[in-house]
């Protein structure tokens, strides 16, 4: 009886997932297929969930655009309203102005026009940046803010929720 050669396979995928198997060639191949097959079904589920994302909000119902200045038609209630308003305004800037990365000065102007007396934008958005909803780049006056994927989804959800409370424009 010849000793069977042990086969070893180690995979490290770009998303951080790792796989390691050792044994006969058939065992390693079967485990690899199961690992990659499970990942494919998760990816298909994520793709299906992305297709079920809510449509882009009707911005004209929520936002008044006066040139390059965006203004919410109504204030959000509750604590942390400035942060949620920022998410909606960033999503609206992307949808209406086709501007994915407004500066902190623009965002501050939009918040003040919407009725939020803020001091510094970076302090309002600190938690959102930490949680990965907003991506920040640049420094000082050149600082720019951009919505991440989860941040855009949350901005759209908040916009849809706010739109329910606003009467349609005649």
Short mmCIF file of N, CA and C in Angstrom, two decimals:
data_model
loop_
_atom_site.label_atom_id
_atom_site.label_comp_id
_atom_site.label_asym_id
_atom_site.label_seq_id
_atom_site.Cartn_x
_atom_site.Cartn_y
_atom_site.Cartn_z
N UNK A 1 0.83 -1.17 0.00
CA UNK A 1 0.00 0.00 0.00
C UNK A 1 0.88 1.24 0.00
N UNK A 2 0.73 2.04 -0.99
CA UNK A 2 1.53 3.25 -1.09
C UNK A 2 0.93 4.33 -0.20
N UNK A 3 1.78 5.08 0.45
CA UNK A 3 1.29 6.17 1.30
C UNK A 3 0.71 7.26 0.40
N UNK A 4 -0.49 7.69 0.73
CA UNK A 4 -1.16 8.72 -0.05
C UNK A 4 -0.53 10.08 0.25
N UNK A 5 -0.27 10.83 -0.78
CA UNK A 5 0.35 12.15 -0.62
C UNK A 5 -0.67 13.13 -0.07
N UNK A 6 -0.28 13.82 0.96
CA UNK A 6 -1.18 14.84 1.54
C UNK A 6 -1.12 16.10 0.68
N UNK A 7 -2.28 16.59 0.35
CA UNK A 7 -2.39 17.83 -0.43
C UNK A 7 -2.81 18.95 0.51
N UNK A 8 -2.28 20.11 0.24
CA UNK A 8 -2.59 21.25 1.10
C UNK A 8 -2.92 22.44 0.21
N UNK A 9 -3.98 23.17 0.59
CA UNK A 9 -4.39 24.34 -0.17
C UNK A 9 -4.73 25.45 0.82
N UNK A 10 -4.19 26.64 0.54
CA UNK A 10 -4.49 27.82 1.35
C UNK A 10 -4.87 28.94 0.40
N UNK A 11 -6.04 29.56 0.64
CA UNK A 11 -6.50 30.68 -0.17
C UNK A 11 -6.72 31.89 0.73
N UNK A 12 -6.36 33.04 0.22
CA UNK A 12 -6.65 34.29 0.91
C UNK A 12 -7.24 35.23 -0.14
N UNK A 13 -8.53 35.54 0.00
CA UNK A 13 -9.22 36.36 -0.99
C UNK A 13 -9.06 37.84 -0.68
N UNK A 14 -9.25 38.71 -1.69
CA UNK A 14 -9.07 40.15 -1.48
C UNK A 14 -9.99 40.73 -0.41
N UNK A 15 -11.17 40.13 -0.19
CA UNK A 15 -12.08 40.66 0.83
C UNK A 15 -11.73 40.20 2.24
N UNK A 16 -10.64 39.44 2.39
CA UNK A 16 -10.18 39.02 3.71
C UNK A 16 -10.55 37.60 4.08
N UNK A 17 -11.40 36.95 3.31
CA UNK A 17 -11.80 35.58 3.60
C UNK A 17 -10.62 34.64 3.36
N UNK A 18 -10.49 33.66 4.24
CA UNK A 18 -9.39 32.70 4.12
C UNK A 18 -9.93 31.29 4.13
N UNK A 19 -9.21 30.41 3.44
CA UNK A 19 -9.57 29.00 3.37
C UNK A 19 -8.29 28.18 3.45
N UNK A 20 -8.34 27.09 4.21
CA UNK A 20 -7.20 26.20 4.29
C UNK A 20 -7.72 24.78 4.44
N UNK A 21 -7.17 23.87 3.64
CA UNK A 21 -7.56 22.46 3.72
C UNK A 21 -6.34 21.60 3.48
N UNK A 22 -6.34 20.44 4.15
CA UNK A 22 -5.25 19.49 3.99
C UNK A 22 -5.84 18.10 3.99
N UNK A 23 -5.36 17.27 3.08
CA UNK A 23 -5.85 15.90 3.00
C UNK A 23 -5.66 15.36 1.61
N UNK A 24 -6.52 14.40 1.26
CA UNK A 24 -6.42 13.81 -0.08
C UNK A 24 -6.84 14.84 -1.12
N UNK A 25 -6.46 14.59 -2.36
CA UNK A 25 -6.78 15.52 -3.44
C UNK A 25 -8.29 15.70 -3.58
N UNK A 26 -9.04 14.60 -3.46
CA UNK A 26 -10.49 14.67 -3.59
C UNK A 26 -11.09 15.50 -2.45
N UNK A 27 -10.60 15.28 -1.23
CA UNK A 27 -11.10 16.02 -0.07
C UNK A 27 -10.84 17.52 -0.22
N UNK A 28 -9.62 17.88 -0.59
CA UNK A 28 -9.26 19.29 -0.74
C UNK A 28 -10.11 19.94 -1.83
N UNK A 29 -10.29 19.23 -2.96
CA UNK A 29 -11.09 19.77 -4.07
C UNK A 29 -12.54 19.97 -3.64
N UNK A 30 -13.09 19.00 -2.91
CA UNK A 30 -14.48 19.11 -2.46
C UNK A 30 -14.65 20.28 -1.48
N UNK A 31 -13.72 20.44 -0.56
CA UNK A 31 -13.79 21.54 0.40
C UNK A 31 -13.66 22.90 -0.30
N UNK A 32 -12.78 22.96 -1.27
CA UNK A 32 -12.60 24.20 -2.03
C UNK A 32 -13.88 24.58 -2.77
N UNK A 33 -14.51 23.58 -3.43
CA UNK A 33 -15.77 23.84 -4.14
C UNK A 33 -16.84 24.33 -3.19
N UNK A 34 -16.92 23.72 -2.02
CA UNK A 34 -17.94 24.12 -1.04
C UNK A 34 -17.68 25.54 -0.55
N UNK A 35 -16.43 25.87 -0.28
CA UNK A 35 -16.07 27.21 0.19
C UNK A 35 -16.42 28.27 -0.86
N UNK A 36 -15.96 28.04 -2.08
CA UNK A 36 -16.22 29.02 -3.14
C UNK A 36 -17.70 29.05 -3.52
N UNK A 37 -18.37 27.92 -3.47
CA UNK A 37 -19.81 27.89 -3.77
C UNK A 37 -20.61 28.66 -2.74
N UNK A 38 -20.25 28.54 -1.47
CA UNK A 38 -20.93 29.30 -0.42
C UNK A 38 -20.70 30.79 -0.58
N UNK A 39 -19.51 31.16 -0.99
CA UNK A 39 -19.20 32.58 -1.20
C UNK A 39 -19.99 33.12 -2.38
N UNK A 40 -20.17 32.30 -3.43
CA UNK A 40 -20.91 32.74 -4.61
C UNK A 40 -22.37 32.98 -4.26
N UNK A 41 -22.95 32.11 -3.42
CA UNK A 41 -24.35 32.29 -3.05
C UNK A 41 -24.52 33.54 -2.18
N UNK A 42 -23.53 33.84 -1.32
CA UNK A 42 -23.58 35.07 -0.53
C UNK A 42 -23.49 36.29 -1.44
N UNK A 43 -22.61 36.23 -2.44
CA UNK A 43 -22.45 37.35 -3.38
C UNK A 43 -23.73 37.54 -4.19
N UNK A 44 -24.36 36.43 -4.58
CA UNK A 44 -25.62 36.52 -5.33
C UNK A 44 -26.71 37.12 -4.46
N UNK A 45 -26.73 36.76 -3.18
CA UNK A 45 -27.71 37.34 -2.26
C UNK A 45 -27.48 38.83 -2.07
N UNK A 46 -26.22 39.25 -1.99
CA UNK A 46 -25.91 40.68 -1.85
C UNK A 46 -26.30 41.43 -3.11
N UNK A 47 -26.08 40.82 -4.28
CA UNK A 47 -26.45 41.46 -5.53
C UNK A 47 -27.97 41.59 -5.63
N UNK A 48 -28.69 40.57 -5.19
CA UNK A 48 -30.15 40.64 -5.21
C UNK A 48 -30.65 41.72 -4.25
N UNK A 49 -30.00 41.86 -3.09
CA UNK A 49 -30.39 42.90 -2.14
C UNK A 49 -30.12 44.28 -2.71
N UNK A 50 -29.03 44.42 -3.46
CA UNK A 50 -28.71 45.70 -4.08
C UNK A 50 -29.76 46.07 -5.12
N UNK A 51 -30.28 45.07 -5.83
CA UNK A 51 -31.32 45.33 -6.81
C UNK A 51 -32.62 45.75 -6.15
N UNK A 52 -32.83 45.34 -4.90
CA UNK A 52 -34.04 45.67 -4.17
C UNK A 52 -33.91 46.99 -3.41
N UNK A 53 -32.84 47.73 -3.61
CA UNK A 53 -32.64 49.01 -2.93
C UNK A 53 -33.73 49.97 -3.37
N UNK A 54 -34.14 50.85 -2.46
CA UNK A 54 -35.21 51.78 -2.82
C UNK A 54 -34.76 52.72 -3.93
N UNK A 55 -35.70 53.19 -4.74
CA UNK A 55 -35.32 54.11 -5.81
C UNK A 55 -34.86 55.45 -5.23
N UNK A 56 -34.18 56.21 -6.04
CA UNK A 56 -33.70 57.51 -5.60
C UNK A 56 -34.92 58.38 -5.24
N UNK A 57 -34.82 59.11 -4.13
CA UNK A 57 -35.96 59.93 -3.69
C UNK A 57 -36.29 61.03 -4.70
N UNK A 58 -37.51 61.54 -4.58
CA UNK A 58 -37.95 62.68 -5.39
C UNK A 58 -37.40 63.94 -4.72
N UNK A 59 -36.23 64.37 -5.15
CA UNK A 59 -35.52 65.46 -4.47
C UNK A 59 -36.30 66.76 -4.51
N UNK A 60 -37.06 67.02 -5.58
CA UNK A 60 -37.79 68.29 -5.66
C UNK A 60 -38.83 68.43 -4.55
N UNK A 61 -39.21 67.32 -3.97
CA UNK A 61 -40.18 67.35 -2.87
C UNK A 61 -39.49 67.68 -1.54
N UNK A 62 -38.22 67.37 -1.42
CA UNK A 62 -37.48 67.53 -0.17
C UNK A 62 -36.56 68.74 -0.13
N UNK A 63 -36.04 69.11 -1.29
CA UNK A 63 -34.95 70.07 -1.37
C UNK A 63 -35.34 71.26 -2.25
N UNK A 64 -34.96 72.44 -1.81
CA UNK A 64 -35.03 73.63 -2.66
C UNK A 64 -33.62 73.91 -3.13
N UNK A 65 -33.44 73.95 -4.41
CA UNK A 65 -32.11 74.23 -4.97
C UNK A 65 -32.13 75.65 -5.51
N UNK A 66 -31.36 76.52 -4.86
CA UNK A 66 -31.24 77.91 -5.30
C UNK A 66 -29.83 78.09 -5.83
N UNK A 67 -29.66 77.77 -7.10
CA UNK A 67 -28.32 77.78 -7.68
C UNK A 67 -27.51 76.65 -7.07
N UNK A 68 -26.32 76.97 -6.54
CA UNK A 68 -25.49 75.92 -5.94
C UNK A 68 -25.83 75.66 -4.47
N UNK A 69 -26.86 76.34 -3.93
CA UNK A 69 -27.23 76.17 -2.52
C UNK A 69 -28.42 75.24 -2.41
N UNK A 70 -28.26 74.20 -1.61
CA UNK A 70 -29.34 73.26 -1.33
C UNK A 70 -29.93 73.58 0.04
N UNK A 71 -31.24 73.43 0.16
CA UNK A 71 -31.91 73.71 1.43
C UNK A 71 -33.02 72.69 1.63
N UNK A 72 -33.05 72.08 2.81
CA UNK A 72 -34.14 71.15 3.14
C UNK A 72 -35.43 71.95 3.32
N UNK A 73 -36.54 71.43 2.85
CA UNK A 73 -37.83 72.13 2.99
C UNK A 73 -38.35 72.09 4.42
N UNK A 74 -37.89 71.12 5.21
CA UNK A 74 -38.31 71.01 6.60
C UNK A 74 -37.16 70.46 7.43
N UNK A 75 -37.19 70.75 8.72
CA UNK A 75 -36.15 70.26 9.62
C UNK A 75 -36.51 68.87 10.11
N UNK A 76 -35.50 68.08 10.36
CA UNK A 76 -35.70 66.75 10.93
C UNK A 76 -35.87 66.86 12.43
N UNK A 77 -36.74 66.05 13.01
CA UNK A 77 -36.92 66.09 14.47
C UNK A 77 -35.89 65.23 15.20
N UNK A 78 -35.72 65.52 16.48
CA UNK A 78 -34.91 64.66 17.34
C UNK A 78 -33.46 65.03 17.43
N UNK A 79 -32.79 64.25 18.30
CA UNK A 79 -31.36 64.46 18.52
C UNK A 79 -30.57 63.86 17.36
N UNK A 80 -29.49 64.49 16.99
CA UNK A 80 -28.67 64.02 15.88
C UNK A 80 -29.27 64.39 14.53
N UNK A 81 -30.19 65.35 14.53
CA UNK A 81 -30.85 65.75 13.29
C UNK A 81 -29.87 66.38 12.32
N UNK A 82 -28.86 67.08 12.83
CA UNK A 82 -27.88 67.72 11.93
C UNK A 82 -27.14 66.67 11.12
N UNK A 83 -26.77 65.59 11.78
CA UNK A 83 -26.04 64.51 11.10
C UNK A 83 -26.91 63.87 10.03
N UNK A 84 -28.18 63.60 10.36
CA UNK A 84 -29.09 63.00 9.39
C UNK A 84 -29.36 63.97 8.24
N UNK A 85 -29.45 65.26 8.55
CA UNK A 85 -29.64 66.27 7.51
C UNK A 85 -28.43 66.29 6.58
N UNK A 86 -27.24 66.12 7.13
CA UNK A 86 -26.02 66.05 6.31
C UNK A 86 -26.09 64.88 5.35
N UNK A 87 -26.53 63.73 5.82
CA UNK A 87 -26.64 62.55 4.95
C UNK A 87 -27.61 62.82 3.80
N UNK A 88 -28.74 63.44 4.11
CA UNK A 88 -29.73 63.75 3.08
C UNK A 88 -29.17 64.78 2.10
N UNK A 89 -28.52 65.83 2.63
CA UNK A 89 -27.97 66.87 1.75
C UNK A 89 -26.86 66.33 0.86
N UNK A 90 -26.01 65.45 1.40
CA UNK A 90 -24.95 64.85 0.57
C UNK A 90 -25.54 63.96 -0.52
N UNK A 91 -26.58 63.22 -0.19
CA UNK A 91 -27.24 62.38 -1.19
C UNK A 91 -27.93 63.26 -2.24
N UNK A 92 -28.53 64.36 -1.82
CA UNK A 92 -29.19 65.28 -2.75
C UNK A 92 -28.17 65.96 -3.65
N UNK A 93 -27.01 66.34 -3.10
CA UNK A 93 -25.96 66.96 -3.91
C UNK A 93 -25.51 66.02 -5.01
N UNK A 94 -25.44 64.76 -4.67
CA UNK A 94 -25.04 63.75 -5.66
C UNK A 94 -26.12 63.59 -6.73
N UNK A 95 -27.40 63.62 -6.30
CA UNK A 95 -28.50 63.42 -7.24
C UNK A 95 -28.87 64.66 -8.05
N UNK A 96 -28.91 65.82 -7.40
CA UNK A 96 -29.34 67.05 -8.08
C UNK A 96 -28.21 67.80 -8.77
N UNK A 97 -27.12 68.00 -8.04
CA UNK A 97 -26.02 68.80 -8.57
C UNK A 97 -24.95 67.97 -9.26
N UNK A 98 -25.07 66.64 -9.19
CA UNK A 98 -24.05 65.73 -9.71
C UNK A 98 -22.68 66.03 -9.09
N UNK A 99 -22.73 66.35 -7.80
CA UNK A 99 -21.51 66.69 -7.06
C UNK A 99 -21.36 65.66 -5.94
N UNK A 100 -20.44 64.72 -6.11
CA UNK A 100 -20.27 63.62 -5.16
C UNK A 100 -19.50 64.04 -3.92
N UNK A 101 -18.63 65.07 -4.04
CA UNK A 101 -17.76 65.46 -2.92
C UNK A 101 -17.82 66.96 -2.66
N UNK A 102 -18.89 67.44 -2.02
CA UNK A 102 -18.93 68.87 -1.69
C UNK A 102 -17.93 69.20 -0.58
N UNK A 103 -17.51 70.46 -0.53
CA UNK A 103 -16.57 70.90 0.50
C UNK A 103 -17.30 71.10 1.81
N UNK A 104 -16.55 71.19 2.89
CA UNK A 104 -17.16 71.41 4.20
C UNK A 104 -17.83 72.78 4.24
N UNK A 105 -17.27 73.77 3.53
CA UNK A 105 -17.89 75.10 3.50
C UNK A 105 -19.25 75.05 2.82
N UNK A 106 -19.36 74.30 1.71
CA UNK A 106 -20.65 74.15 1.04
C UNK A 106 -21.66 73.46 1.94
N UNK A 107 -21.23 72.38 2.58
CA UNK A 107 -22.13 71.63 3.44
C UNK A 107 -22.59 72.49 4.62
N UNK A 108 -21.69 73.27 5.19
CA UNK A 108 -22.06 74.17 6.30
C UNK A 108 -23.08 75.19 5.82
N UNK A 109 -22.88 75.75 4.63
CA UNK A 109 -23.83 76.73 4.07
C UNK A 109 -25.20 76.10 3.88
N UNK A 110 -25.23 74.86 3.38
CA UNK A 110 -26.50 74.17 3.16
C UNK A 110 -27.21 73.88 4.47
N UNK A 111 -26.45 73.47 5.49
CA UNK A 111 -27.06 73.19 6.79
C UNK A 111 -27.63 74.46 7.41
N UNK A 112 -26.88 75.56 7.33
CA UNK A 112 -27.37 76.82 7.90
C UNK A 112 -28.60 77.32 7.15
N UNK A 113 -28.62 77.16 5.83
CA UNK A 113 -29.79 77.54 5.03
C UNK A 113 -31.00 76.69 5.39
N UNK A 114 -30.76 75.47 5.84
CA UNK A 114 -31.84 74.56 6.22
C UNK A 114 -32.32 74.78 7.65
N UNK A 115 -31.66 75.70 8.38
CA UNK A 115 -32.12 76.02 9.73
C UNK A 115 -31.36 75.37 10.86
N UNK A 116 -30.19 74.83 10.57
CA UNK A 116 -29.36 74.20 11.60
C UNK A 116 -28.20 75.14 11.93
N UNK A 117 -28.21 75.77 13.10
CA UNK A 117 -27.13 76.69 13.46
C UNK A 117 -25.90 75.93 13.95
N UNK A 118 -25.09 75.47 13.02
CA UNK A 118 -23.92 74.66 13.39
C UNK A 118 -22.68 75.53 13.46
N UNK A 119 -21.72 75.09 14.22
CA UNK A 119 -20.43 75.76 14.28
C UNK A 119 -19.49 75.18 13.24
N UNK A 120 -19.08 73.93 13.47
CA UNK A 120 -18.13 73.28 12.57
C UNK A 120 -18.72 71.96 12.05
N UNK A 121 -18.59 71.75 10.77
CA UNK A 121 -19.13 70.56 10.12
C UNK A 121 -18.41 69.31 10.59
N UNK A 122 -17.09 69.39 10.78
CA UNK A 122 -16.34 68.20 11.17
C UNK A 122 -16.80 67.65 12.51
N UNK A 123 -17.26 68.50 13.39
CA UNK A 123 -17.76 68.02 14.69
C UNK A 123 -19.13 67.38 14.56
N UNK A 124 -19.94 67.88 13.64
CA UNK A 124 -21.25 67.29 13.40
C UNK A 124 -21.11 65.91 12.77
N UNK A 125 -20.14 65.77 11.86
CA UNK A 125 -19.99 64.53 11.09
C UNK A 125 -18.99 63.54 11.67
N UNK A 126 -18.40 63.84 12.81
CA UNK A 126 -17.39 62.96 13.40
C UNK A 126 -17.85 61.53 13.56
N UNK A 127 -19.04 61.33 14.11
CA UNK A 127 -19.55 59.96 14.30
C UNK A 127 -19.83 59.27 12.98
N UNK A 128 -20.37 60.01 12.00
CA UNK A 128 -20.69 59.41 10.71
C UNK A 128 -19.41 58.97 9.99
N UNK A 129 -18.35 59.74 10.14
CA UNK A 129 -17.07 59.36 9.53
C UNK A 129 -16.52 58.13 10.23
N UNK A 130 -16.60 58.11 11.56
CA UNK A 130 -16.11 56.96 12.34
C UNK A 130 -16.87 55.69 11.99
N UNK A 131 -18.18 55.80 11.77
CA UNK A 131 -19.00 54.63 11.46
C UNK A 131 -18.94 54.23 10.00
N UNK A 132 -18.23 55.00 9.18
CA UNK A 132 -18.06 54.63 7.78
C UNK A 132 -19.20 55.05 6.87
N UNK A 133 -20.11 55.90 7.33
CA UNK A 133 -21.20 56.37 6.48
C UNK A 133 -20.71 57.47 5.53
N UNK A 134 -19.74 58.24 6.00
CA UNK A 134 -19.20 59.35 5.23
C UNK A 134 -17.69 59.19 5.14
N UNK A 135 -17.15 59.47 3.97
CA UNK A 135 -15.70 59.45 3.76
C UNK A 135 -15.22 60.90 3.68
N UNK A 136 -14.17 61.21 4.41
CA UNK A 136 -13.62 62.56 4.43
C UNK A 136 -12.25 62.56 3.80
N UNK A 137 -11.96 63.61 3.03
CA UNK A 137 -10.64 63.76 2.43
C UNK A 137 -10.27 65.23 2.44
N UNK A 138 -8.98 65.49 2.40
CA UNK A 138 -8.51 66.86 2.41
C UNK A 138 -8.38 67.40 3.82
N UNK A 139 -7.92 68.64 3.93
CA UNK A 139 -7.76 69.27 5.23
C UNK A 139 -8.31 70.69 5.20
N UNK A 140 -8.65 71.15 6.38
CA UNK A 140 -9.13 72.52 6.61
C UNK A 140 -10.22 72.93 5.63
N UNK A 141 -10.02 74.06 4.96
CA UNK A 141 -11.06 74.58 4.07
C UNK A 141 -11.24 73.72 2.82
N UNK A 142 -10.26 72.93 2.48
CA UNK A 142 -10.36 72.06 1.30
C UNK A 142 -10.93 70.68 1.65
N UNK A 143 -11.40 70.50 2.88
CA UNK A 143 -11.95 69.20 3.30
C UNK A 143 -13.21 68.92 2.50
N UNK A 144 -13.31 67.70 2.01
CA UNK A 144 -14.48 67.28 1.23
C UNK A 144 -15.10 66.04 1.87
N UNK A 145 -16.40 65.93 1.74
CA UNK A 145 -17.14 64.81 2.30
C UNK A 145 -17.87 64.08 1.18
N UNK A 146 -17.88 62.74 1.31
CA UNK A 146 -18.50 61.89 0.30
C UNK A 146 -19.22 60.75 1.01
N UNK A 147 -20.38 60.38 0.51
CA UNK A 147 -21.12 59.27 1.09
C UNK A 147 -20.51 57.93 0.67
N UNK A 148 -20.39 57.02 1.62
CA UNK A 148 -20.00 55.65 1.29
C UNK A 148 -21.28 54.93 0.84
N UNK A 149 -21.16 53.67 0.45
CA UNK A 149 -22.34 52.90 0.05
C UNK A 149 -23.40 52.84 1.14
N UNK A 150 -23.02 52.42 2.37
CA UNK A 150 -24.01 52.40 3.45
C UNK A 150 -24.54 53.79 3.79
N UNK A 151 -23.70 54.81 3.66
CA UNK A 151 -24.14 56.18 3.93
C UNK A 151 -25.16 56.65 2.92
N UNK A 152 -24.95 56.30 1.65
CA UNK A 152 -25.91 56.67 0.61
C UNK A 152 -27.25 55.97 0.84
N UNK A 153 -27.19 54.69 1.20
CA UNK A 153 -28.43 53.95 1.47
C UNK A 153 -29.17 54.57 2.65
N UNK A 154 -28.44 54.94 3.70
CA UNK A 154 -29.07 55.57 4.87
C UNK A 154 -29.63 56.94 4.50
N UNK A 155 -28.91 57.71 3.69
CA UNK A 155 -29.40 59.02 3.25
C UNK A 155 -30.69 58.89 2.46
N UNK A 156 -30.75 57.89 1.58
CA UNK A 156 -31.97 57.67 0.81
C UNK A 156 -33.12 57.25 1.71
N UNK A 157 -32.84 56.35 2.69
CA UNK A 157 -33.90 55.92 3.63
C UNK A 157 -34.44 57.11 4.40
N UNK A 158 -33.54 57.95 4.90
CA UNK A 158 -33.97 59.14 5.64
C UNK A 158 -34.77 60.09 4.76
N UNK A 159 -34.36 60.23 3.50
CA UNK A 159 -35.07 61.10 2.56
C UNK A 159 -36.47 60.57 2.29
N UNK A 160 -36.60 59.27 2.09
CA UNK A 160 -37.93 58.68 1.88
C UNK A 160 -38.80 58.87 3.11
N UNK A 161 -38.22 58.69 4.29
CA UNK A 161 -38.95 58.87 5.54
C UNK A 161 -39.41 60.32 5.70
N UNK A 162 -38.56 61.26 5.36
CA UNK A 162 -38.89 62.67 5.47
C UNK A 162 -39.92 63.08 4.43
N UNK A 163 -39.86 62.49 3.24
CA UNK A 163 -40.78 62.85 2.17
C UNK A 163 -42.24 62.54 2.53
N UNK A 164 -42.46 61.57 3.39
CA UNK A 164 -43.81 61.22 3.82
C UNK A 164 -44.46 62.38 4.56
N UNK A 165 -43.66 63.18 5.26
CA UNK A 165 -44.18 64.28 6.06
C UNK A 165 -44.35 65.59 5.30
N UNK A 166 -43.93 65.62 4.04
CA UNK A 166 -43.99 66.85 3.26
C UNK A 166 -45.09 66.71 2.21
N UNK A 167 -45.93 67.73 2.12
CA UNK A 167 -47.00 67.74 1.12
C UNK A 167 -46.39 67.91 -0.27
N UNK A 168 -46.95 67.25 -1.26
CA UNK A 168 -46.43 67.41 -2.64
C UNK A 168 -46.58 68.87 -3.11
N UNK A 169 -45.64 69.30 -3.92
CA UNK A 169 -45.70 70.65 -4.47
C UNK A 169 -46.72 70.69 -5.59
N UNK A 170 -47.55 71.68 -5.57
CA UNK A 170 -48.61 71.82 -6.59
C UNK A 170 -48.14 72.60 -7.78
#
